[in-house]
Amino acid sequence: MIALDLDQDGILVAKEMEVATDALRKLDENRDGKLSGEEIIPPPPENRPPRRGPGFMMIPVMAALDRDGDGEISGEELKKATNSLQRLDKNRDGKVETSEMVPPRPPGGRGRGPGGRAPIDPNMKRQSPEEVKIENGTATIPDRATFQKLSYQGAEVLIDTHLAGNQFVKFQIEGASTGKPEIYFINTKTHRAHMMFMSTVGIQRSRGPGGSMRGVLVYRPLAISPDGKPGLYTFEFEPHDRYPFAEIKLAYETLISKSEELKGKLGYYPMPAALSRYKEEKELYDAANFRVYLDEHLLADIGFLPLNLGESFGRLRLMKLDEHPTSRDIVLYKSLPNEMPRTAGIITAVRQTPLSHVNLRAIQDKVPNAFITKAAEQEAISKLIGKYVSYKVEASGYTIREATDEEVESHFAKLRPAEMQTPKRDLSVKKIRALKEVGFEDSVSMGVKAANLATMGSFELTAGMVPDGFAVPFHYYDAFMKHNRFYEQAAAIVEDKTLKKDSDKLRKALKNFRKLIEEGDMPDWTMSELSAVQESFPKGTGLRCRSSTNNEDLPGFSGAGLYDSCTHRADEGHLAKSIKQVFASLWNFRAVEERNFYRIDHMTTAMGVLLHPNFDDELANGVAVSDDILYQTSGNYYVNIQVGEDLVTNPEEESVPEELLLDWFDAGEAKLMRRSNRTDKEQILSREHLEELRKSLGIIHNRFAKLYGHSYVDDHFAMEIEFKVDKDGKLSIKQARPWIYAK
């Protein structure tokens, strides 16, 4: 019904029935052209068997679509969806009303099923709000703790499916039109439905003047409340209620009068049936002393965004961009840093995206990371700067408190692997290979970045979308290090006990070592083979030299931002100059620190180099994931896009990329979640580019899922890609790696 009822008004009109086939196809998650029971039916609550098969198909809408009653909607039945639905229109008025979609009541009446209620004894005295015991409800919500005590959050939401996963408290106002309204805050852990509560406290069901207003308070931790802080409460009513402004205002004032917790944090959220009335009375709402929140406001006005969930301990530091944190610091940045070494936790006062290098490092390092608006100005945070803290990020909010030395030491002792880890490296491949000769299995000799790009070249993508080039194997790095006796110098640095205790001295020692590598001698045979590769490109071609190691771009460990890539310009002479720069980046401070933490053997870590023509004067660049990793919607890819060469992964200061949800099946259904602040264009990519990107993401996801040993419908597998639109308007995909899901 969610798929069919496009305007969510509970009625199927002619236009909705006409496009039923296309609407239903969006549920086809495995793209097999039919709808199985799992795709039609929402997942069941925990510990309950799924509802499926012909029994469930007895609901009229399902029975009409599933003509043969086999429990699934075949491709042929999908095509006939419009005619099937029209058969439900018994009164031939051109639309299917709710009454025509509801199955007949079983003989004997309703009884007391889930969400129902036992008949109320008409002689039972109604309890006042003050008389209600806490296990049933309360008359006031003085603080956040009381709201949490009354609230429910989970999948057991009965008919209120839109509340699943949200933290909410139901309420009931009696005598709304009498001038003496009484409000009950329902213990929603005990009573998920208003009727269940009413049966318990003796409230008779009534409507009209003096009757009941049944609503719900929903906590929205991501949204900014009217007082400018993260953490908004909205009040709403039942989906088909259309209360006039005067009654909504009364409800707001009643809620505020009985709750200190809601003051400055409460707004009205009109449900579908109430939207039209809100629009009719918008002038009254605009002049009111409370705010109205529509879906677009809730998505745009985000004051807290949990990028990576988790709990950590460390010293809270307010960081400047030129300062260097340690692995035991929980860092607070007022703007996004361009380099992100290992830290114990991250707070930024500017909004990140899940695809920023900051968040990729947080996911990889398994540390909590969140955007918190005006974080440094909030007393609960600012008073802890310089102290050891416990920092926890959850979907519903964050907590930060002072911690003891013992808690900190215990936390870090548990994090590191107990044993040394040795990355796989195959040094037997001794020739530079064209990408068309490299396969998925060659990652052990060329690095994952090179192997995955080469593998994409064999997919059914648009010709020329994946750049041609070459892969320099690990053998070249190994030969170079041995030729210059650099392994001995590297070992001396990483084994020096003084450097292990002083991060500033280690940083300086590594900087000097990288300079030696960049000035090192290449063996003659290496110089000759690199010359041949360089000369195989058209004269004047700039080459992109990209790091491709044996400990990055892996499932469970991305290595994002650890190593460097560089561009070799045509006037810079021999390609060896830039190859050595990439080799040197294996000894970046952030990379060494990361390997130290995970006890990865530095001496078996190897650097390969991916070579392809450089992109100059690109029109746009972006990163996309074959899943909605932020808003958690079904049937969408999550995409970040920015104009020109302002990178999404390492953005310029104050840069805000475009955020887009790209529909799996129709690029025309893309949802713009946030605009770029670098352009006046409503949307950066054209419809044609979005359609090409949409098709490519589906192919890349499905093909790599099989290669990595996953089902393409696995909830914990997705691919992340980097793409460009070059100066000629051509879409190119330059990288693909598994998205790292937080455990």
Coordinates of C-alpha atoms in Angstrom, one line a residue, residues 362-675:
A362 CA 36.0 6.8 12.0
I363 CA 34.3 3.7 10.5
Q364 CA 37.6 2.0 9.8
D365 CA 38.9 2.8 13.3
K366 CA 35.6 1.9 14.9
V367 CA 35.4 5.2 16.8
P368 CA 32.3 7.3 17.5
N369 CA 31.8 10.2 15.1
A370 CA 29.0 12.8 15.0
F371 CA 28.1 16.3 13.8
I372 CA 26.8 18.3 16.7
T373 CA 25.7 21.9 15.9
K374 CA 27.5 24.5 18.0
A375 CA 29.3 21.8 19.8
A376 CA 32.0 23.9 21.3
E377 CA 29.4 26.4 22.7
Q378 CA 27.4 23.8 24.6
E379 CA 28.3 23.8 28.3
A380 CA 27.9 20.0 28.6
I381 CA 30.7 19.7 26.1
S382 CA 32.9 22.8 26.7
K383 CA 33.3 22.1 30.4
L384 CA 35.0 18.8 29.7
I385 CA 37.6 20.1 27.2
G386 CA 41.1 18.9 28.4
K387 CA 39.7 16.1 30.5
Y388 CA 39.3 12.4 30.0
V389 CA 35.8 11.6 28.9
S390 CA 33.5 8.8 27.9
Y391 CA 31.9 9.6 24.5
K392 CA 29.0 7.6 23.1
V393 CA 27.1 8.1 19.8
E394 CA 23.8 6.4 19.3
A395 CA 21.1 6.8 16.7
S396 CA 19.0 8.6 19.2
G397 CA 21.6 11.0 20.5
Y398 CA 25.0 11.3 22.2
T399 CA 26.3 11.2 25.7
I400 CA 29.5 12.7 27.0
R401 CA 30.8 12.6 30.6
E402 CA 34.0 12.7 32.6
A403 CA 35.9 9.4 32.8
T404 CA 38.6 8.0 35.0
D405 CA 42.2 7.1 34.1
E406 CA 41.3 3.4 34.8
E407 CA 38.4 3.5 32.3
V408 CA 40.7 5.0 29.6
E409 CA 43.5 2.5 30.1
S410 CA 41.1 -0.5 30.1
H411 CA 39.4 0.7 26.9
F412 CA 42.6 1.0 24.9
A413 CA 43.9 -2.3 26.2
K414 CA 40.9 -4.1 24.7
L415 CA 41.1 -2.5 21.2
R416 CA 44.3 -3.6 19.7
P417 CA 44.8 -7.1 18.1
A418 CA 46.8 -9.4 20.3
E419 CA 48.9 -10.9 17.5
M420 CA 50.9 -9.4 14.6
Q421 CA 49.1 -9.3 11.3
T422 CA 50.9 -10.0 8.1
P423 CA 49.4 -8.6 4.9
K424 CA 49.4 -10.9 1.8
R425 CA 51.8 -9.8 -0.9
D426 CA 52.8 -11.7 -4.0
L427 CA 56.2 -10.5 -5.4
S428 CA 56.3 -13.0 -8.2
V429 CA 54.6 -10.7 -10.7
K430 CA 57.6 -8.7 -12.1
K431 CA 56.1 -6.9 -15.1
I432 CA 53.9 -3.8 -15.4
R433 CA 50.6 -5.0 -16.8
A434 CA 47.9 -3.2 -18.8
L435 CA 44.7 -3.1 -16.8
K436 CA 42.9 -5.2 -19.4
E437 CA 45.3 -8.0 -18.4
V438 CA 44.6 -7.6 -14.6
G439 CA 41.9 -9.5 -12.8
F440 CA 40.1 -9.5 -9.4
E441 CA 42.5 -12.1 -8.0
D442 CA 45.5 -10.0 -8.8
S443 CA 45.0 -7.7 -5.7
V444 CA 47.7 -9.7 -3.9
S445 CA 50.3 -8.5 -6.4
M446 CA 48.9 -5.2 -7.6
G447 CA 46.8 -3.9 -4.7
V448 CA 43.0 -3.8 -4.4
K449 CA 42.6 -0.4 -6.0
A450 CA 44.2 -1.4 -9.3
A451 CA 42.6 -4.9 -9.3
N452 CA 39.1 -3.5 -8.7
L453 CA 39.4 -0.8 -11.4
A454 CA 40.7 -3.4 -13.9
T455 CA 37.9 -5.7 -13.0
M456 CA 35.3 -3.0 -13.6
G457 CA 36.7 -2.7 -17.1
S458 CA 35.2 -6.2 -17.8
F459 CA 31.7 -5.2 -16.6
E460 CA 28.8 -4.3 -18.9
L461 CA 29.4 -0.6 -18.4
T462 CA 29.4 2.2 -21.0
A463 CA 32.5 2.0 -23.2
G464 CA 35.3 4.2 -21.9
M465 CA 33.6 4.8 -18.6
V466 CA 36.5 3.0 -16.8
P467 CA 39.8 4.5 -17.7
D468 CA 42.5 2.4 -19.4
G469 CA 45.9 2.3 -17.9
F470 CA 48.5 0.1 -16.2
A471 CA 49.3 -1.5 -12.8
V472 CA 52.8 -1.4 -11.3
P473 CA 53.1 -4.5 -9.1
F474 CA 54.5 -4.7 -5.6
H475 CA 57.7 -6.2 -6.9
Y476 CA 58.8 -2.7 -8.1
Y477 CA 58.5 -1.2 -4.6
D478 CA 60.3 -4.2 -3.1
A479 CA 63.1 -4.0 -5.6
F480 CA 63.4 -0.2 -5.0
M481 CA 63.6 -0.5 -1.2
K482 CA 66.2 -3.3 -1.4
H483 CA 68.3 -1.4 -4.0
N484 CA 68.5 1.6 -1.6
R485 CA 68.7 -0.4 1.6
F486 CA 65.7 1.5 2.8
Y487 CA 64.1 -1.5 4.6
E488 CA 66.9 -1.3 7.2
Q489 CA 66.2 2.4 7.8
A490 CA 62.4 1.8 8.0
A491 CA 62.9 -1.0 10.6
A492 CA 65.2 1.3 12.7
I493 CA 62.4 3.9 12.8
V494 CA 59.5 1.7 13.7
E495 CA 61.5 -0.2 16.4
D496 CA 62.9 2.9 18.0
K497 CA 61.5 3.0 21.6
T498 CA 62.0 6.8 21.9
L499 CA 60.0 7.5 18.8
K500 CA 57.2 5.2 19.9
K501 CA 56.7 7.4 23.0
D502 CA 57.0 10.8 21.2
S503 CA 54.6 11.3 18.3
D504 CA 56.2 14.6 17.3
K505 CA 59.7 13.0 16.9
L506 CA 58.2 10.1 15.0
R507 CA 56.4 12.5 12.7
K508 CA 59.7 14.3 12.0
A509 CA 61.7 11.1 11.5
L510 CA 59.1 9.8 9.0
K511 CA 59.1 13.1 7.1
N512 CA 62.9 12.9 6.7
F513 CA 62.6 9.2 5.6
R514 CA 60.0 10.0 2.9
K515 CA 62.4 12.7 1.5
L516 CA 65.1 10.0 1.2
I517 CA 62.7 7.7 -0.6
E518 CA 61.8 10.5 -3.1
E519 CA 65.5 11.1 -3.8
G520 CA 66.4 7.4 -4.0
D521 CA 67.8 5.6 -7.0
M522 CA 65.6 3.5 -9.2
P523 CA 67.2 0.3 -10.6
D524 CA 68.0 0.7 -14.3
W525 CA 65.6 -2.0 -15.4
T526 CA 62.8 -0.2 -13.5
M527 CA 63.6 3.1 -15.2
S528 CA 63.5 1.4 -18.7
E529 CA 60.1 -0.2 -18.1
L530 CA 58.5 2.9 -16.6
S531 CA 59.8 4.9 -19.7
A532 CA 58.1 2.4 -22.0
V533 CA 54.8 2.8 -20.1
Q534 CA 55.1 6.6 -20.1
E535 CA 55.8 6.7 -23.9
S536 CA 52.7 4.5 -24.6
F537 CA 50.4 7.4 -23.7
P538 CA 49.8 10.2 -26.2
K539 CA 52.4 12.9 -26.0
G540 CA 51.5 15.6 -23.5
T541 CA 49.2 13.3 -21.4
G542 CA 49.2 13.9 -17.6
L543 CA 49.3 10.7 -15.7
R544 CA 47.5 10.0 -12.4
C545 CA 49.7 7.9 -10.2
R546 CA 47.5 6.3 -7.5
S547 CA 48.5 4.3 -4.4
S548 CA 47.4 0.7 -4.5
T549 CA 48.6 -1.2 -1.4
N550 CA 47.9 -4.6 0.2
N551 CA 46.3 -3.0 3.2
E552 CA 43.6 -0.7 1.9
D553 CA 40.3 -1.0 0.0
L554 CA 39.6 -4.3 1.8
P555 CA 36.3 -5.5 3.3
G556 CA 36.5 -4.3 6.9
F557 CA 39.5 -2.0 6.4
S558 CA 39.3 0.8 3.8
G559 CA 42.6 2.6 4.5
A560 CA 40.9 5.7 3.3
G561 CA 43.2 8.7 3.4
L562 CA 46.3 6.8 4.6
Y563 CA 48.4 7.0 1.4
D564 CA 49.0 9.6 -1.3
S565 CA 48.3 9.8 -5.0
C566 CA 49.8 12.4 -7.3
T567 CA 49.7 13.7 -10.9
H568 CA 52.7 13.4 -13.1
R569 CA 52.6 16.3 -15.6
A570 CA 54.1 16.0 -19.1
D571 CA 56.8 18.6 -18.3
E572 CA 58.0 16.8 -15.1
G573 CA 60.4 14.4 -16.9
H574 CA 60.7 10.8 -16.1
L575 CA 57.7 9.0 -14.5
A576 CA 60.0 7.6 -11.8
K577 CA 59.7 11.0 -10.0
S578 CA 56.0 10.6 -9.2
I579 CA 56.2 6.8 -8.6
K580 CA 58.7 7.4 -5.8
Q581 CA 56.4 10.0 -4.3
V582 CA 53.7 7.3 -4.1
F583 CA 56.2 4.8 -2.7
A584 CA 57.1 7.3 0.0
S585 CA 53.5 7.8 1.1
L586 CA 53.6 4.2 2.5
W587 CA 55.5 5.9 5.3
N588 CA 53.1 8.7 6.1
F589 CA 52.8 9.3 9.8
R590 CA 49.0 8.5 9.7
A591 CA 49.7 5.3 7.9
V592 CA 52.5 4.1 10.2
E593 CA 50.4 5.0 13.2
E594 CA 47.4 3.0 11.9
R595 CA 49.6 0.0 11.1
N596 CA 51.1 0.2 14.6
F597 CA 47.7 0.2 16.2
Y598 CA 46.5 -2.8 14.3
R599 CA 49.9 -4.5 14.7
I600 CA 50.3 -4.8 10.9
D601 CA 53.8 -5.8 9.9
H602 CA 55.4 -2.7 8.2
M603 CA 58.0 -4.8 6.4
T604 CA 55.4 -6.9 4.5
T605 CA 53.2 -3.9 3.6
A606 CA 53.7 -3.2 -0.1
M607 CA 52.9 -0.4 -2.5
G608 CA 51.7 -0.8 -6.0
V609 CA 50.8 2.0 -8.4
L610 CA 47.7 2.4 -10.6
L611 CA 48.4 4.6 -13.7
H612 CA 45.8 6.2 -15.9
P613 CA 45.3 9.5 -17.7
N614 CA 44.7 12.4 -15.3
F615 CA 41.3 14.2 -15.3
D616 CA 41.8 17.9 -15.8
D617 CA 39.2 20.7 -15.6
E618 CA 36.5 18.2 -14.6
L619 CA 32.9 19.5 -14.4
A620 CA 32.0 17.5 -11.3
N621 CA 33.2 14.8 -9.0
G622 CA 31.4 12.5 -6.6
V623 CA 31.2 9.5 -4.4
A624 CA 28.3 7.0 -4.4
V625 CA 27.4 4.0 -2.3
S626 CA 25.1 1.2 -3.6
D627 CA 22.9 1.6 -0.5
D628 CA 21.3 4.4 1.4
I629 CA 23.8 4.5 4.3
L630 CA 22.6 7.7 5.8
Y631 CA 18.8 8.1 5.7
Q632 CA 18.3 4.3 5.7
T633 CA 15.5 4.4 3.0
S634 CA 14.9 1.3 0.9
G635 CA 15.5 1.3 -2.9
N636 CA 18.0 4.2 -3.1
Y637 CA 21.7 4.8 -3.7
Y638 CA 23.4 7.4 -1.6
V639 CA 25.3 10.0 -3.6
N640 CA 27.5 13.0 -2.9
I641 CA 28.4 15.3 -5.7
Q642 CA 30.4 18.5 -6.0
V643 CA 31.2 20.9 -8.9
G644 CA 34.7 21.1 -10.4
E645 CA 37.7 19.7 -8.6
D646 CA 36.5 20.5 -5.0
L647 CA 36.7 16.9 -3.8
V648 CA 33.8 15.2 -1.9
T649 CA 36.3 13.1 0.1
N650 CA 38.7 15.9 1.0
P651 CA 36.6 19.0 0.6
E652 CA 37.8 22.6 0.6
E653 CA 37.1 24.6 3.8
E654 CA 33.3 25.3 4.2
S655 CA 32.5 23.2 1.2
V656 CA 29.1 21.5 1.3
P657 CA 28.5 18.8 -1.4
E658 CA 25.2 17.9 -2.9
E659 CA 23.4 15.0 -1.2
L660 CA 21.2 12.9 -3.4
L661 CA 19.2 9.7 -3.0
L662 CA 19.2 8.0 -6.4
D663 CA 16.3 5.7 -7.0
W664 CA 17.3 2.1 -8.0
F665 CA 14.9 2.0 -10.9
D666 CA 14.3 5.6 -12.1
A667 CA 16.7 8.5 -12.1
G668 CA 13.8 10.8 -12.4
E669 CA 12.7 9.8 -8.9
A670 CA 16.0 11.1 -7.4
K671 CA 15.5 13.0 -4.1
L672 CA 17.7 16.0 -3.5
M673 CA 18.4 16.0 0.2
R674 CA 20.8 18.9 0.3
R675 CA 22.1 21.4 -2.3

